[in-house]
Backbone as a ProteinNet text record, in pm:
[ID]
protein_1_A
[PRIMARY]
MADKSLRIGVVLSGCGVYDGAEIHEAVCTLLAIAKVGAVAVCYAPDIPQAHVVNHLSGQETGESRNVLVESARIARGKITALSEFSAGDVDALIFPGGFGAAKNLSDFAFKGADCSVNPQVVAAVAAMRAAGKPIGALCIAPAILAKILGQQGVELTIGNDPGTAAALESMGAVHRTTTHGEIIVDQGLKVVTSPCYMLDATLAQIAEGTENTVKALVGLAK
[TERTIARY]
-1162.8	-1096.7	-1121.1	-1084	-1157.8	-1136.1	-1167.2	-1194.3	-998.3	-921.5	-832.5	-824.8	-992.5	-966.5	-1027.1	-1031.2	-1099.5	-983.5	-997	-923.7	-944.8	-875.2	-889.9	-837.3	-837	-762.7	-776.2	-590.3	-539.3	-504.2	-580	-511.9	-409.3	-290.1	-192.4	-169.6	-114.9	-85.7	30.3	113.6	245.9	369.1	434.4	560.2	585.8	500.7	511.5	444.7	415.9	281.3	247.4	382.3	350.1	295.9	352.4	351.1	279	258.9	184.8	99.6	109.5	43.2	119.6	64.2	122.1	120.1	279.2	350.9	317.8	264.6	211.9	77.9	7.2	-116.5	-146.2	-30.1	-73.3	-9.1	129.1	179.2	42.3	-1.9	-88.9	-168.2	-246.7	-366.9	-335.1	-186.4	-196.4	-142.5	-69.9	-78.9	-227.9	-297.2	-442.7	-524	-493.6	-582.5	-500.4	-374.9	-258	-340.2	-395.3	-454.7	-555.8	-620.5	-768.5	-749.1	-655.8	-631.4	-687.4	-720.6	-712.7	-601.7	-602.9	-528	-492.6	-399.6	-416.1	-360.7	-460.1	-404.2	-394	-265.1	-212	-239	-275.5	-314.8	-263.8	-232.3	-191.6	-177.5	-255.3	-253.4	-102.9	-113.6	24.6	2.3	63.4	35.8	137.4	232.4	287.1	190.8	326.4	283.6	264.9	146.8	132.8	225	348	487.9	555.8	638.3	744.9	805.9	775.9	825.1	930.8	1053.9	1152	1105.8	1051.1	1040.9	1116.5	1248.7	1284.2	1307.2	1278.8	1239.9	1105.2	1045.4	907.7	905	1002.4	1013.2	987.2	934.6	908	1058.1	1109.1	1236	1218	1075.8	1111.2	1103.6	1147.7	1160	1006.5	1010.5	925.4	925	828.8	797.6	691.6	652.9	569.5	474.5	305.2	267.7	278	256	268.7	414.1	523.9	649.4	675.8	632.8	604.5	590.2	442.4	349.7	438.1	522.9	553.4	674.8	698.2	818.7	728.5	589.1	532.9	460.9	458.7	407.9	498.8	647.5	723	731.1	686.6	757.4	574.7	474.7	360.7	254.2	249.9	108.7	85.1	-23.8	-100.9	-138.8	-122.8	-192.6	-322.8	-455.8	-549.1	-597.2	-582.1	-605.5	-667.3	-626.3	-643.3	-750.4	-786	-871.6	-1023.2	-1018.8	-1189.7	-1246.9	-1375.6	-1435.1	-1478.7	-1416.3	-1450.3	-1354.9	-1227.1	-1096.1	-1061.9	-1162.2	-1148.9	-1326.9	-1267.9	-1428.1	-1474.4	-1369.5	-1326.1	-1232.9	-1250.4	-1164.4	-1116.4	-988.4	-956.4	-849.4	-852.8	-790.1	-694.8	-607.7	-515.9	-477.4	-453.7	-442.6	-312.3	-298.5	-159.7	-223.7	-140.2	-140.3	-190.4	-112.1	-170.5	-280.1	-355.6	-526.5	-574.3	-520.5	-600.1	-564.8	-362.8	-316.1	-303.9	-257.3	-267.6	-391	-475.1	-597.8	-676.1	-710.3	-795	-688.1	-753.2	-687.7	-774.5	-809.9	-889.8	-779.5	-654	-562.4	-555.2	-558	-542.9	-725.9	-825.7	-926.7	-1057.7	-1027.4	-1111.1	-1250.1	-1361	-1457.5	-1518.6	-1442.2	-1434.2	-1316.1	-1278.3	-1200.4	-1251.7	-1149.4	-1241.7	-1165.3	-1211.1	-1142.6	-1028.8	-893.9	-881.5	-960.7	-1014.8	-1107.1	-1111.7	-969.2	-977.5	-982.4	-1006	-1066.8	-1181.5	-1267.2	-1416.1	-1445.5	-1405.5	-1427.5	-1436.2	-1319.4	-1299.2	-1421.7	-1476.4	-1546.3	-1687.2	-1707.3	-1824.8	-1852.7	-1723.9	-1755	-1766.4	-1719.3	-1728.7	-1885.9	-1943.7	-2072.6	-2147.6	-2149.2	-2248.8	-2224	-2114.6	-2113.1	-2167.2	-2208.5	-2246.8	-2103.4	-1991.3	-1901.2	-1818	-1759.4	-1765.1	-1643.8	-1636.7	-1516.7	-1482.7	-1327.6	-1277.9	-1233.4	-1209.6	-1126.5	-1057.1	-898	-876.3	-805.1	-796.1	-741.9	-810.8	-717.4	-807.9	-869	-845.9	-888.1	-1088.8	-1145.6	-1284	-1317.7	-1234.3	-1276.5	-1298.4	-1256.2	-1223.6	-1398.2	-1431.9	-1533	-1670.2	-1652.4	-1739.4	-1767	-1656	-1671	-1753.9	-1751.5	-1776.6	-1956.1	-1956	-2062.3	-2139.2	-2139.5	-2176.1	-2306.4	-2354.7	-2504.2	-2552.5	-2499.4	-2590.4	-2608.3	-2574.5	-2538.2	-2473.9	-2347.7	-2239.1	-2204.6	-2202.6	-2173.5	-2037.4	-1986.7	-1867.8	-1737	-1621.3	-1519	-1389.7	-1384.2	-1211.4	-1133.3	-1244.4	-1202.6	-1298.5	-1199.1	-1279.5	-1240.9	-1151.2	-1153.3	-1264.8	-1271.6	-1394.5	-1383	-1310.4	-1270.2	-1322.6	-1184	-1214.1	-1373.6	-1421.3	-1559.7	-1643	-1648.3	-1736.6	-1738	-1605	-1568.2	-1657.6	-1634.4	-1686.6	-1836	-1895.5	-2041.8	-2132.7	-1989.5	-2057.6	-2030.6	-2006.2	-1980.5	-2106.3	-2176.2	-2314.4	-2276.5	-2159.1	-2146.6	-2205.2	-2200.6	-2275.5	-2167.8	-2074.2	-1987.5	-2018.8	-1939.3	-1927.4	-1830.3	-1799.6	-1677.3	-1645.3	-1483.5	-1476.8	-1348.6	-1263.4	-1136.6	-1061	-992.8	-858.1	-953.8	-893.6	-917.6	-1061.4	-1153.1	-1325.4	-1368.7	-1449.1	-1477.9	-1659.2	-1674	-1816.6	-1848.7	-1935.8	-2001.2	-2094.7	-2089.9	-2213.3	-2301.7	-2396.4	-2441.3	-2507.8	-2524.5	-2627.2	-2539.2	-2439.5	-2391.5	-2238.1	-2253.7	-2083.4	-1955.1	-1962.3	-1839.5	-1824.8	-1684	-1609.7	-1529.4	-1514.5	-1409.6	-1339.9	-1204.1	-1174.9	-1057.5	-1024.5	-936.2	-834.9	-748	-599.3	-514.3	-421.6	-363.6	-410	-563	-606.7	-688.3	-580.6	-611.3	-428.2	-369.1	-232	-228.8	-250.2	-217.2	-100.2	-99.5	-13.2	33.9	145.6	140.8	33.3	37.3	-55.6	-177	-210.5	-343.6	-432.5	-290.1	-277.6	-357.8	-266.9	-300.3	-454.2	-524.3	-617.2	-726.4	-704.9	-786	-798.9	-684.3	-673.7	-785	-698.7	-815.2	-927.4	-964.1	-1113.9	-1206.8	-1098.7	-1163.3	-1143.8	-1071.2	-1062.7	-1125.7	-1169.9	-1215	-1402.6	-1429.1	-1562	-1545.9	-1481.4	-1475.2	-1512.6	-1437.3	-1460.6	-1598.1	-1644.4	-1790.1	-1887.7	-1837.7	-1951	-1946.6	-1797	-1811	-1866.8	-1889.8	-1975	-2073.7
-2786.2	-2684	-2593.2	-2493	-2398	-2399	-2345.7	-2362.9	-2234.1	-2302.8	-2219.6	-2092.1	-2047.2	-1965.5	-1826	-1863.3	-1816.3	-1688.4	-1553.5	-1459.7	-1391.4	-1384.4	-1312.5	-1159.8	-1077.7	-940	-908.4	-875.8	-840.3	-677.3	-590.9	-492.1	-418.7	-411.3	-389	-262.9	-236.3	-39.8	-38.8	-99.1	-66.6	-187	-213.1	-288.4	-312.1	-363.8	-327.4	-304.7	-372.9	-348.8	-201.6	-129.8	9.8	76.4	71.9	165.2	142.2	-12.7	-36.3	-163.2	-287.9	-388	-479.8	-585	-630.7	-760.2	-794.8	-890.4	-998.2	-1094.8	-1207.6	-1260.1	-1172.3	-1161.9	-1138.2	-1079.6	-1041.8	-1193.7	-1255.5	-1326.2	-1471.4	-1485.6	-1607.5	-1580.1	-1471.1	-1449.4	-1513.1	-1483.8	-1506.8	-1686.9	-1718.3	-1859	-1917.9	-1902.5	-1896.8	-1932	-1852.8	-1820.8	-1927.5	-1947.4	-2044.5	-2209.8	-2207	-2351.4	-2381.6	-2266.6	-2325.2	-2355.3	-2319.8	-2314.2	-2186.1	-2108.6	-1968.2	-1903.5	-1787.2	-1703	-1508.8	-1491.9	-1333	-1281.4	-1138	-1034.6	-898.4	-885.1	-788.5	-630	-593.6	-399.5	-310.7	-198	-77.3	48.3	141	285.2	317.2	418.3	469.9	664.1	585.4	759.5	731.2	849.2	818.7	788.1	745.8	683.8	802.5	785	855.3	915.4	815.7	852.5	689.5	677.1	544.5	540.7	452.7	348.8	295.6	335.1	229.1	85.3	-20.2	-134	-174.5	-146.3	-194.2	-113	-14.3	152.6	214.4	153.8	193.1	359.4	404	574.8	596.8	708.4	757.5	840.6	789.7	819.5	948.5	1000.1	1135.5	1117.6	1004.9	971	953	964.4	926.9	807.7	717	587.2	575.3	529.7	499.6	388.9	362.2	264.4	173.3	158.1	87.3	0.1	88.3	60	-46.7	-26	-86	-226.4	-208	-341.3	-399	-363.3	-462.7	-539.2	-524.5	-625.4	-777.2	-739.3	-820.4	-911.7	-839.7	-911.5	-968.7	-945.8	-985.9	-912.3	-792.9	-707.8	-703.4	-790.6	-808.1	-763.5	-656.4	-573.5	-474.1	-418.6	-304.9	-162.2	-70.1	43	37.3	48	67.6	110.8	244.3	328.6	245.5	136.3	38.2	-42.3	-55.4	-186	-186.5	-296.6	-312	-435.1	-417.4	-567.9	-694.9	-643	-743.1	-868.2	-805.7	-870	-976.6	-982.6	-1051.6	-1084.3	-1207.7	-1252.9	-1247.7	-1174.8	-1159.8	-1066.3	-949.3	-849.7	-894.4	-885.2	-906.5	-788.5	-734.4	-602.6	-712	-735.1	-762.9	-579.9	-692.1	-569.2	-486.7	-417.6	-379.2	-217.5	-164	27.5	52.7	40.8	103.6	76.7	-6.5	3.6	99.6	148.8	269	393.8	379.3	526.1	530.1	494.4	490	476	323.7	353.4	405.2	455.3	509.6	590.1	720.7	803.1	737.3	603.9	565.1	588	564.7	530.6	706.4	809.7	937.4	986.9	976	1015.9	943.7	783.9	709.9	744.8	750.1	707.2	864.5	956.1	1084.4	1055.8	966.4	870.2	936.2	933.4	894.8	830.5	749.6	626.4	682.6	621.4	717	658.1	753.5	763.7	612.2	576.9	469.2	349.1	329.3	219.4	214.1	337.7	326.1	318.1	304.2	301.1	124.6	107.1	-69.6	-168.9	-97.1	-198.5	-154.2	-32	-0.5	-88.3	-87.4	-178.7	-330.8	-364.4	-516.6	-572.1	-436.7	-426.8	-445.2	-336.4	-311.9	-465.7	-509.9	-650.6	-764.5	-773.7	-851.8	-970.6	-932.3	-984	-1004.2	-1069.6	-1086.1	-980.7	-929.9	-878.1	-901.8	-968	-989.3	-850	-858.6	-790.7	-831.6	-811.6	-865.2	-767.8	-824.5	-689	-578.8	-492.9	-334.9	-302.8	-322.5	-337	-309.3	-420.4	-383.4	-283.5	-209	-48	36.7	-6.9	38.6	46.4	-104.8	-101.8	-88	-82.8	29.6	154	254	380.6	369.9	251.1	284.2	229.2	109.4	19.9	45.4	160.2	166.2	193.3	281.4	345.2	198.4	69.5	-29.1	-109.3	-111.3	-209.5	-321.2	-287.4	-406.4	-455.7	-585.3	-720.1	-750.7	-703.7	-737	-745.1	-794.5	-777.8	-733.9	-689.4	-683.9	-743.1	-830.5	-919.5	-875.8	-811.4	-798.4	-647.4	-563.2	-436.5	-314.4	-291.3	-199.2	-95.3	-0.7	112.9	73.8	3.7	5.6	-44.1	-127.1	-191.1	-39.5	38.8	132	227	248.9	321.2	309.5	159.5	119.9	113.4	120	97.8	215.7	317.6	485.5	503.4	414.7	442.2	395.7	326.6	233.1	78.7	52.7	-113	-175.6	-304.2	-414.4	-480.9	-457.1	-538.7	-687.6	-789	-892.9	-928.2	-962	-1016.5	-1137.7	-1159.8	-1294	-1307.7	-1449	-1492.9	-1538.3	-1585.1	-1663.7	-1742.7	-1745.7	-1821.4	-1760.9	-1734.1	-1724.1	-1571.7	-1622.8	-1506.3	-1459.8	-1351.2	-1319.2	-1290.3	-1335.6	-1335.8	-1258.8	-1109	-1062.6	-1128.6	-1195	-1292.5	-1179.7	-1084.9	-996.4	-878.9	-843.4	-749.1	-853.9	-961.8	-1054.2	-1038.6	-985.4	-922.4	-1008.9	-1074.4	-1187.3	-1105.2	-1105.8	-1018.7	-1123.3	-1110	-1165.3	-1074.6	-1118.8	-1045.9	-1027.2	-1136.2	-1192.2	-1099	-982.3	-907.5	-848.2	-812.1	-664.5	-819.9	-939.6	-1055	-1053.3	-1083.6	-1087.5	-1281.8	-1261.1	-1380.9	-1413	-1589.2	-1675.4	-1679.9	-1735.4	-1722.1	-1828.5	-1911	-2031.7	-1958	-1884	-1852.7	-1737.5	-1715	-1605.1	-1633.4	-1766.4	-1826.5	-1897.1	-1975.1	-1971.2	-1880.5	-1784.5	-1627.3	-1606	-1612.6	-1584.7	-1708.2	-1814.5	-1942.1	-1910.2	-1912.8	-1945.9	-1828.3	-1696.7	-1554.6	-1636.5	-1662.5	-1689.5	-1782.4	-1914	-1989.9	-1970.5	-1876.9	-1795.8	-1701.4	-1680.2	-1558.2	-1625.6	-1766.1	-1850.8	-1900.5	-1943.3	-1994.5	-1911.4	-1737.2	-1662	-1609.5	-1646.5	-1602.3	-1717.5	-1816.3	-1933.9	-1918.3
114.3	39.1	-54	-71.6	-127.1	-281.4	-372.3	-536	-533.5	-598.2	-642.8	-677.4	-761.2	-795.4	-705.3	-585.2	-471.1	-434.8	-468.6	-410	-319.6	-221	-101.1	-29	-9.7	-59.7	125.4	93.3	218.6	241.7	302.5	348.2	417.7	403.1	489.4	558.4	637.7	706.8	716.8	684.7	691.4	751.5	808.9	869.2	1032.3	1069.5	1235	1329.2	1415.4	1522.6	1568.7	1602.8	1672.3	1530.2	1447	1332.8	1221.4	1189.9	1061.4	1099.1	981.4	1023.1	1098.9	1220.1	1302.1	1172.8	1216.3	1095.2	1159.9	1277.9	1289.7	1255.5	1294.6	1249.1	1103.2	1044	873.8	789.9	853.7	789.1	803.1	954.6	991.9	885.6	817.1	732.2	610.3	609.4	467.6	426.9	583	570.5	566.3	659.9	637.6	527.4	408.6	310.3	242.6	198.1	144.1	194.9	337.3	350.4	309.9	324.5	223.7	93.6	47.4	-70.6	-197.8	-104.2	-180.6	-195.7	-331.2	-342.6	-269.3	-178.6	-135	-208.7	-245.5	-308.7	-201.7	-211.3	-88.6	-147.2	-91.9	-129.9	12.5	-7.6	114.8	23.9	93.5	66.4	30.4	-94.9	-120.4	-37.7	73.9	153.9	274.5	329.3	461.3	550.9	688.3	794.3	874.9	991.9	1068.5	1146.2	1193.1	1202.2	1211.1	1247.4	1289.7	1397.6	1417.4	1599	1566.6	1644	1666.6	1781	1670.3	1768.2	1863	1893.9	2013.2	2155.8	2098	2235.1	2243.9	2130.8	2159.7	2115.8	2092.1	2070	1924.4	1871.9	1783.3	1717.4	1618	1546.4	1483.8	1405.9	1367	1229.3	1144.6	983	951.6	829.7	745.8	632.8	660.9	572.4	496.1	406.6	328	330.8	345.8	389.2	316.5	145.4	63.1	36.3	81.7	63.8	179.1	295.1	359.5	396.5	362.8	341.8	243.7	126.6	63.1	96	187	308.4	345.5	387.2	406.5	283.9	171.4	51.5	-52.8	11	-84.3	-218.4	-191.7	-311.5	-408.5	-373.4	-463.9	-404	-445.2	-350.7	-517.9	-411.3	-536.4	-458.6	-532	-372.3	-411.5	-277.3	-246.8	-347	-411.4	-472.2	-632.4	-646.3	-756.9	-732.7	-586.8	-560.3	-624.7	-710.4	-720.8	-664.4	-636.9	-558.5	-704.5	-773.6	-880.5	-923.6	-819.9	-843.9	-722.8	-620.2	-528.9	-458.8	-386	-371.4	-222.3	-125.4	8.8	44.9	157.8	199.7	357.6	356.9	534.9	612.4	735	741.6	853.5	848.5	993.5	1061.5	1206.1	1284.5	1312.8	1388.8	1441.6	1461.2	1493.7	1565.4	1377.9	1273.8	1095.1	1141.4	1180.1	1105.8	1191.2	1317.7	1407.8	1372.8	1297.2	1250.7	1119.6	1040	849.5	847.2	828.9	755.4	817.8	954.7	1039.3	1109.2	1215.3	1295	1415.8	1465.3	1610.8	1688.3	1691.8	1746.5	1828	1755.4	1778.8	1823.4	1776.7	1799.5	1806.9	1836.8	1895.8	1849.4	1926.2	1815.6	1733.4	1766.7	1656.1	1522.9	1513.6	1392.2	1264.2	1170.5	1032	962.2	817.7	789	673.6	609.8	479	366	287.7	178.6	114.9	94.7	-16.2	58.6	185.8	276.1	274.8	279.1	302.4	207.5	38.8	-104.9	-113.6	-56.5	-44.5	5	123.7	192	118.1	130.6	51.6	-77.9	-158.2	-307.8	-242.6	-168	-110.2	-58.9	22.3	74.3	-44.2	-139.1	-269.1	-361	-356.4	-392.8	-370.2	-233.7	-134.1	-80.9	-63.7	-43.9	91.2	161.9	300.5	331	455.5	502.1	598.4	621	770	817.8	991.1	1073.4	1148.9	1179	1336.7	1415.3	1537.7	1608.1	1643.6	1590.7	1631.7	1489	1394.7	1268.2	1258.6	1328.5	1381.3	1340.6	1476.1	1494.1	1345.7	1216	1106.6	1039.8	1079	998.3	1115.2	1228.1	1314.4	1298.1	1245.6	1183.1	1077.4	983.1	823.7	820.9	921.2	904.2	1031.5	1147.5	1290.2	1261.6	1158.2	1117.9	1095.8	1056.5	1026.4	1142.1	1229.4	1366.8	1321.1	1287.5	1267.4	1366.1	1384.6	1495.2	1496.8	1565.9	1568.1	1723.6	1753.8	1871.6	1830.4	1917.9	1962.6	2081.2	2135.7	2272.8	2375	2481	2593.2	2693.4	2616.1	2641.5	2674.2	2764.9	2828.1	2713.6	2705.2	2679.4	2489	2456.6	2291.1	2274.4	2355.2	2259	2298.7	2430.4	2420.9	2311	2256.1	2169.9	2024	1996.2	1894.8	1915.5	2038.2	2015.5	2025.2	2020.3	2058.2	1901.4	1781.8	1658.4	1619.6	1674.1	1641.3	1627.7	1676.5	1631.4	1749.9	1736.8	1818.6	1864.7	1995.2	2062.2	2100.9	2085.9	2167.2	2190.5	2352.5	2356.1	2346.2	2359.3	2287.6	2305.3	2328.8	2360.1	2261.4	2278.7	2208	2132.5	1981.2	1864.2	1813.2	1923.3	1856.5	1739.3	1721.3	1594.7	1644.5	1542.5	1549.8	1392	1356	1227.8	1221.1	1180.6	1116.9	1018.4	991.2	872.9	759.1	802	751.7	686.7	745.9	674.2	602	672.3	583.3	640.6	773.2	855.7	964.1	967	1033.3	1136.3	1223.7	1334	1446.1	1475.5	1596.7	1643.2	1789.8	1886.8	1880.8	1784.3	1784.1	1927.3	1851.1	1947.9	2035.5	2055.5	2136	2289.2	2281.6	2378	2385.6	2567.3	2549.4	2529.2	2390.2	2305.2	2244.8	2242.2	2197.9	2054.2	1965.5	1838.1	1794.8	1871.6	1853.6	1821.8	1951.4	1950.5	1866.8	1733.9	1639.6	1578.9	1521.1	1416.8	1409	1537.8	1514.9	1509.3	1569.9	1514.6	1356	1356.1	1118.6	1083.2	1100.4	1022.9	1054.4	1142.2	1194.5	1128.9	1099.1	1016.2	868	843.7	699.3	647.4	728.7	701.7	714	759.8	793.4	647.8	644.5	542.3	410.8	386.5	277.2	262.5	367	370.2	325.9	370.3	329.7	182.4	95.5	-1.3	-153.2	-68.4	-136.5	-204.9
[MASK]
++++++++++++++++++++++++++++++++++++++++++++++++++++++++++++++++++++++++++++++++++++++++++++++++++++++++++++++++++++++++++++++++++++++++++++++++++++++++++++++++++++++++++++++++++++++++++++++++++++++++++++++++++++++++++++++

């Protein structure tokens, strides 16, 4: 069991796979953190979503929603604006997936390898790296780390999608092919990634991937 005082930051990107955080991945992450005896500390940027998608029809709705407000649904209201993030407040940081990671935390979904990352996300990752603390990313979220840490040759995975893997490698990352529940650990940069719903996964497989990621983060945080 982890020390009760171990705190793991969870950066959310909205609420719902098509325009925000992937809810299964986010909740499984929170559960995995609780199961190792650690404390989850949720964050999200206080910014508008790129767009809002009707999750029944898959169509854009034309309305506007806020990433922090929507993320608060998953966090049951206990969430902090990412602008207030300090690496001193957590022992590790993790980014669940969902299109929000590629639309709100970055614009990878729209621009691919030519993407940019939200400055608050960049600052949080930089602060964790400067403090020598581990960072995890699930599903498509490793694209964020590829953009920020690509020049350092970060080793990561998004599963086995050739196009996405090529985009990450064009940003400087080293991509490793993985299947369900597997993780890639970059020991030097203290980065842990797992494919989750970048594969055709079951909820049980998502839980396995998030648990393995969180356990690795805890190991790196000690």
